[in-house]
Amino acid sequence: MHFQTSSFIEGINIRCNEQFNGLLDLQRQLYRDISKKNSLPVNDVSMYTFKIKDVLARKMVFIVLDDIDSLEQLDALLGNKGLHPESKVIITTKDASLTERCALFDLRVQPKHTKVILNGLRESESLELLCIHAFKSQKPKEGYKEVSEKLVKYCEGHPLALEVLGKSLRKRDNVDEWQYYIEGLKKEPHSRIKKALQMSIDSLPFENDKELFKHIACFFVGADRDLAETILNACDMNARSGIPNLIDKCLLSIKPNNMLMMHQLVQEMGRDLVREESPHKPWKRSRLWRDEESYKVLKQKKGMGNILGLSLDMRRLNKKKLHELKTDSLRKMDNLMLLQLNYVKLNGSFQNFPEDLRWLCMHGFPLKFIPSNLPMENLVVLNLSYSNIESFGMHQSNPQQLESTKKDLVESCSNDTPLLGSLKILDLSFCKQLLGLGGFFDLPALEKLIVRNCTSLIEVCESVEECIELVHIDLSYCYNLKKLPISLGKLKKVKTLLLDGCNSNESRIKMWDMKSSDISIISETPLSTVMESIPSDLKFFATSMPSSLIILSLAGTNLSDESFPMDFSCLSMLKELRLDNNPIVSMPHFVRSLPRLEKLSMENCERLISIVHPPCTLRVLSIKSYSSSLTDYKNSLRKIIFDPEMSPLNLLGASKLLSPTSFEIDGMIKIQPMAGVEKKLLHRLGWKNLEFTRERRLGTYTTRGSEGSQTQMYYEFGIFSTFFEGKEMPNWIRRRSKGPSISFTIPSSPKKVQGLNFCSVLTLLSLYRTRFAHSFFVLPKIKISNITKNSTWIYDHYIERVRVKLDGKCLTLLSHWMFGPDEMKGGDQIAITVIHQSDYQLIKSCGVRLVYDDENIEEEDVLGYYKSWNHIIGGDLSSFQLTTGEYILDNLQYMQDTNKSYWCYPPFTKDDPSYKESGLKLSPKRGLNKSGCNKISVTYMITSGYASFEIFQ
């Protein structure tokens, strides 16, 4: 594209803030660049804006505006009249919300725009950039590789930091100097980097957001967002709106697992702001996060009321001899709200703890019970993971035996005083000694109960029904849990129940007699025959589940097909079900009774053979396998059948679990051995005398691995195909041509064209055959164009490579393309080209034969099922369209295991009632929006905390 004019305006925010009439000078530069005229003799920003917007509306321009920081700057430089339709404007900014709020978006026709993430440089690129500035070469000097890599890790791909620090170290010729410099950076960032980052923090409009930024930088980077919001909201901060503000300013990002992330340099900047409160006296700061400083302040009992948060993890201290700390070290910290004391041994009375604590995290808590004098009335989050406690109940004595534990649980359940009345999240994960869990009368506000990997836990008190606010329960990997409380089913707000790994062949579970008015123990049975460490008449188990559940996880519970109830319809709200790592052979029947299920996960179910008629509401079906090698293909997934009313579906992991030798995804792809294909189908395709191919074996390769097999037939997109070793083109292929292409005109005929058979012969170069132990063929793409109708189909086969015997020289590909009268008629000019994808092979020859609808007529239409598929030539190929009339037929784009977003697979079958038993009808949904991608605003947040950019059209 050729633009009439262009302009690059660099460092806009700095120039506006540091120069007198900075914005006016920028306008002058932009106007000169795009109008090719001298500056106007005016000193008014609004006048220049008027002149600039007039030029922008008339001329096709290319503009880059670097480091926009305010609406005033953006509106002054772009105006509100609109852009020429062919113009391009690239904006870099630290505020991702600016563009949608600018004057251009007030117009009736808004500009097309796309937001793009700016990721940091890769490690190799970072090292190269650092070395250019530090050594004036692309590699580290001898002896400097290790310290250079440390500096690269510190910068985390930030180009400015790499440049500044590289230049700063250019004349330091001692490796030790580099090491000291790096250690110093951890305490205080470089002034120039600090200045650049400070601008984003200064631009935060509210004091709440600045304090929130400091809290997160000091304590919550890497924490779950919901957890952090719960804690910070309880500290009288507005985290619900503050966190999005930090994200918009590129000071914070959220990982897909809901984790708060901050670039290391940004985090250091936030911590440095706190450090500046008292550079040399840590006890006078508002927050303490460095273990050495926290330990020293506590040891010397210097903590005062100015401290809001303190973190100490004794495992990170390098001192060989560390003294135990006293609880009265915290006595004067009246305003302390955030306290993390991991693996700290405390002596003294816990009544000295600050009463205003909102978050108390004490991993490795050494006592066997929670002290009754610990003030916890204001706590909203209590985390005692990895501790030695044996039971949880607020008024129990130190439990010694199981019977006394049960007695304590009952006693704790009967108390009326809620000592933890504000607690919303309780985390007791990995408490290996925990036997019982009770005291729920004390937890009326509890929302999340997390008790993962408590391998000694045997019982949960029935008083859990008092926690009416519970929304999340995690009992994963509590192997010895005998039963879930019956009262669990009375809870009305529970959305998530995680029971991963609770089922074990070694443990046993109690069965309950539902006919008796009193629930009594009648028998015991191995857990492998029941569901998930719970009371196990399966029907009773289903009804004891909270009906409000949205997410249920039964992963790794050793459940077989027979272990599941026939009906689970009581879970009418369930949207996500996880059955990963179970020895199931097929999708359990009860899944079909879930009326709102949207996501079904059966990952790593290596015995899984079939998935038949999953719920029509399903949006995501995940069958990923994380095994490094899957050699036992006889247990691989072979069949997926959908209902005709199915909605658009994300199919994840199919390429790894599906057997390459024989499988079918109804409406998408079908593979079967040639020996098993019905003769009448072969006759209908016009394939004759192919018996010799049935005994020939080949090695095939896809993204999921390799497999040796007999000759297969493949069907996808209305194309039947097979390939076999040798150069024997079938004798009924009479129209032939040497090389990779053939052209012809369809002769006029009273018969209708049903399709065409196309055959090509590939040969390997001798050089290739001598260099490798096997002969490999990369399957080529086949391009068929109807020049008359301006239609083109490019077929990329499901199989990627084929291995033949060492002396194999040729591979023959045979395919039948089903065409209807709308695609091909007499008089149409057809061109077929084989597009090879390897420099080591050539297309020796190709041939074609037309097939008409009255050849080999059968009473039954053996092609009826295949014609019912939706994504075939003559059907709906809109999701595979590249440009008008051109289609790329490639199923692997929907089955790749990558970090990219997965497309929704569109409707599988046509709306034909004759085939509702075997096909899938989905509502149309575009999967490949090649031409319209710039019409949709796709928001990305940067991870570097430095900038993002947006493209306007």
Short mmCIF file of C-alpha atoms in Angstrom, two decimals, residues 268-456:
data_model
loop_
_atom_site.label_atom_id
_atom_site.label_comp_id
_atom_site.label_asym_id
_atom_site.label_seq_id
_atom_site.Cartn_x
_atom_site.Cartn_y
_atom_site.Cartn_z
CA GLU A 268 10.49 -3.29 41.98
CA MET A 269 9.23 0.20 41.21
CA GLY A 270 6.22 -0.28 43.52
CA ARG A 271 8.40 -1.64 46.28
CA ASP A 272 10.86 1.21 45.83
CA LEU A 273 8.06 3.69 46.47
CA VAL A 274 7.57 2.03 49.87
CA ARG A 275 11.32 1.88 50.47
CA GLU A 276 11.56 5.62 49.95
CA GLU A 277 9.26 6.18 52.96
CA SER A 278 12.30 5.43 55.13
CA PRO A 279 15.36 4.27 53.18
CA HIS A 280 17.45 3.25 56.19
CA LYS A 281 14.86 2.47 58.86
CA PRO A 282 12.60 -0.33 57.61
CA TRP A 283 10.41 -0.27 60.75
CA LYS A 284 9.19 3.19 59.74
CA ARG A 285 7.82 1.99 56.41
CA SER A 286 4.21 1.01 55.75
CA ARG A 287 5.06 -2.44 54.37
CA LEU A 288 7.82 -4.99 55.01
CA TRP A 289 8.33 -7.80 52.50
CA ARG A 290 12.09 -8.54 52.53
CA ASP A 291 12.68 -11.49 54.85
CA GLU A 292 15.90 -10.09 56.31
CA GLU A 293 14.29 -6.76 57.20
CA SER A 294 11.10 -8.37 58.53
CA TYR A 295 13.07 -10.76 60.73
CA LYS A 296 15.23 -7.95 62.09
CA VAL A 297 12.25 -5.72 62.90
CA LEU A 298 10.47 -8.56 64.70
CA LYS A 299 13.60 -9.70 66.52
CA GLN A 300 14.30 -6.17 67.74
CA LYS A 301 10.59 -5.53 68.45
CA LYS A 302 10.70 -2.24 66.55
CA GLY A 303 7.39 -2.64 64.75
CA MET A 304 4.99 0.24 65.29
CA GLY A 305 1.52 1.32 64.23
CA ASN A 306 2.68 2.60 60.84
CA ILE A 307 3.14 -0.93 59.47
CA LEU A 308 0.17 -2.15 57.40
CA GLY A 309 1.64 -5.39 56.07
CA LEU A 310 4.53 -7.73 56.92
CA SER A 311 5.79 -10.88 55.23
CA LEU A 312 8.42 -13.31 56.53
CA ASP A 313 9.35 -16.77 55.25
CA MET A 314 12.06 -18.35 57.39
CA ARG A 315 12.98 -20.85 54.68
CA ARG A 316 14.36 -18.06 52.50
CA LEU A 317 16.80 -16.80 55.12
CA ASN A 318 20.37 -18.03 54.80
CA LYS A 319 21.34 -17.69 58.44
CA LYS A 320 22.38 -20.98 59.99
CA LYS A 321 21.12 -20.13 63.47
CA LEU A 322 17.86 -18.29 63.76
CA HIS A 323 16.31 -17.52 67.11
CA GLU A 324 12.67 -18.11 67.76
CA LEU A 325 10.55 -14.99 67.72
CA LYS A 326 8.22 -13.71 70.41
CA THR A 327 4.55 -13.07 69.82
CA ASP A 328 4.86 -9.73 71.58
CA SER A 329 7.02 -8.56 68.64
CA LEU A 330 3.68 -7.73 67.01
CA ARG A 331 2.12 -6.06 70.06
CA LYS A 332 2.63 -2.45 68.93
CA MET A 333 1.57 -2.97 65.31
CA ASP A 334 -1.96 -1.75 65.94
CA ASN A 335 -2.75 -1.13 62.26
CA LEU A 336 -1.29 -4.35 60.85
CA MET A 337 -3.80 -5.91 58.45
CA LEU A 338 -1.65 -8.23 56.31
CA LEU A 339 0.56 -10.78 58.05
CA GLN A 340 2.44 -13.68 56.51
CA LEU A 341 4.64 -15.72 58.86
CA ASN A 342 5.62 -18.87 57.02
CA TYR A 343 7.56 -21.54 58.97
CA VAL A 344 8.06 -19.17 61.89
CA LYS A 345 8.22 -20.51 65.45
CA LEU A 346 6.59 -18.13 67.88
CA ASN A 347 6.76 -18.17 71.66
CA GLY A 348 4.36 -16.39 73.94
CA SER A 349 0.69 -15.66 74.19
CA PHE A 350 -1.15 -15.20 70.90
CA GLN A 351 -3.37 -12.57 72.47
CA ASN A 352 -0.59 -10.12 71.55
CA PHE A 353 -1.47 -10.51 67.86
CA PRO A 354 -2.94 -7.37 66.24
CA GLU A 355 -6.73 -7.35 66.35
CA ASP A 356 -7.18 -5.68 62.95
CA LEU A 357 -5.67 -8.52 60.92
CA ARG A 358 -7.55 -9.24 57.69
CA TRP A 359 -5.11 -11.77 56.20
CA LEU A 360 -3.15 -14.28 58.27
CA CYS A 361 -0.97 -16.75 56.41
CA MET A 362 1.11 -19.15 58.52
CA HIS A 363 2.40 -22.02 56.39
CA GLY A 364 4.09 -24.65 58.52
CA PHE A 365 2.28 -23.57 61.70
CA PRO A 366 3.96 -25.82 64.31
CA LEU A 367 1.16 -26.28 66.87
CA LYS A 368 -1.34 -29.12 66.78
CA PHE A 369 -4.31 -26.85 67.39
CA ILE A 370 -5.24 -23.23 66.93
CA PRO A 371 -4.75 -21.21 70.14
CA SER A 372 -8.09 -20.09 71.56
CA ASN A 373 -6.69 -16.66 72.48
CA LEU A 374 -5.66 -15.80 68.93
CA PRO A 375 -7.74 -12.73 67.94
CA MET A 376 -9.44 -13.57 64.65
CA GLU A 377 -12.69 -11.63 64.72
CA ASN A 378 -11.70 -9.45 61.73
CA LEU A 379 -9.90 -12.08 59.66
CA VAL A 380 -11.28 -12.61 56.15
CA VAL A 381 -8.59 -15.07 54.98
CA LEU A 382 -6.84 -17.67 57.13
CA ASN A 383 -4.20 -19.87 55.51
CA LEU A 384 -2.60 -22.60 57.65
CA SER A 385 -1.37 -24.83 54.83
CA TYR A 386 1.42 -27.33 55.55
CA SER A 387 0.80 -26.99 59.29
CA ASN A 388 0.75 -29.62 62.03
CA ILE A 389 -2.80 -29.07 63.27
CA GLU A 390 -4.73 -32.29 63.93
CA SER A 391 -8.24 -30.92 64.02
CA PHE A 392 -10.01 -27.65 63.29
CA GLY A 393 -12.52 -26.46 65.87
CA MET A 394 -12.37 -23.23 67.77
CA HIS A 395 -12.88 -24.47 71.34
CA GLN A 396 -11.23 -27.85 71.42
CA SER A 397 -8.29 -28.93 73.48
CA ASN A 398 -5.28 -30.59 71.90
CA PRO A 399 -6.75 -33.79 70.34
CA GLN A 400 -4.83 -37.01 70.91
CA GLN A 401 -6.95 -39.80 69.48
CA LEU A 402 -9.63 -40.18 66.85
CA GLU A 403 -12.44 -40.57 69.40
CA SER A 404 -11.49 -37.41 71.21
CA THR A 405 -11.31 -35.68 67.81
CA LYS A 406 -14.90 -36.65 67.06
CA LYS A 407 -15.95 -35.46 70.53
CA ASP A 408 -14.23 -32.12 69.95
CA LEU A 409 -15.95 -31.74 66.61
CA VAL A 410 -19.35 -32.21 68.20
CA GLU A 411 -18.49 -29.76 70.97
CA SER A 412 -17.20 -27.20 68.52
CA CYS A 413 -20.35 -27.57 66.46
CA SER A 414 -22.53 -26.67 69.45
CA ASN A 415 -21.03 -23.29 70.28
CA ASP A 416 -23.00 -20.14 69.51
CA THR A 417 -20.19 -17.55 69.43
CA PRO A 418 -18.74 -17.00 65.93
CA LEU A 419 -15.07 -16.40 66.72
CA LEU A 420 -14.34 -16.22 62.99
CA GLY A 421 -17.45 -14.33 62.04
CA SER A 422 -15.75 -12.39 59.21
CA LEU A 423 -13.77 -15.28 57.70
CA LYS A 424 -14.46 -15.80 53.99
CA ILE A 425 -11.60 -18.10 52.92
CA LEU A 426 -10.13 -20.97 54.96
CA ASP A 427 -7.15 -22.84 53.50
CA LEU A 428 -5.84 -25.92 55.32
CA SER A 429 -4.19 -27.61 52.35
CA PHE A 430 -1.43 -30.16 52.90
CA CYS A 431 -2.10 -30.46 56.63
CA LYS A 432 -1.03 -34.11 56.77
CA GLN A 433 -2.04 -34.58 60.44
CA LEU A 434 -5.54 -33.11 60.11
CA LEU A 435 -8.07 -35.75 61.18
CA GLY A 436 -11.31 -33.82 61.53
CA LEU A 437 -12.85 -30.60 60.30
CA GLY A 438 -15.55 -28.85 62.31
CA GLY A 439 -16.43 -25.64 64.10
CA PHE A 440 -18.55 -24.40 61.21
CA PHE A 441 -20.89 -22.54 63.61
CA ASP A 442 -17.97 -20.13 64.00
CA LEU A 443 -17.79 -19.51 60.24
CA PRO A 444 -21.11 -17.98 59.14
CA ALA A 445 -19.46 -15.85 56.40
CA LEU A 446 -17.25 -18.61 54.94
CA GLU A 447 -17.24 -18.60 51.13
CA LYS A 448 -14.30 -20.86 50.24
CA LEU A 449 -13.19 -24.03 52.04
CA ILE A 450 -9.88 -25.39 50.69
CA VAL A 451 -8.62 -28.64 52.23
CA ARG A 452 -6.45 -30.13 49.47
CA ASN A 453 -4.08 -33.04 50.15
CA CYS A 454 -5.09 -33.54 53.78
CA THR A 455 -4.36 -37.26 53.55
CA SER A 456 -5.36 -38.09 57.15
#
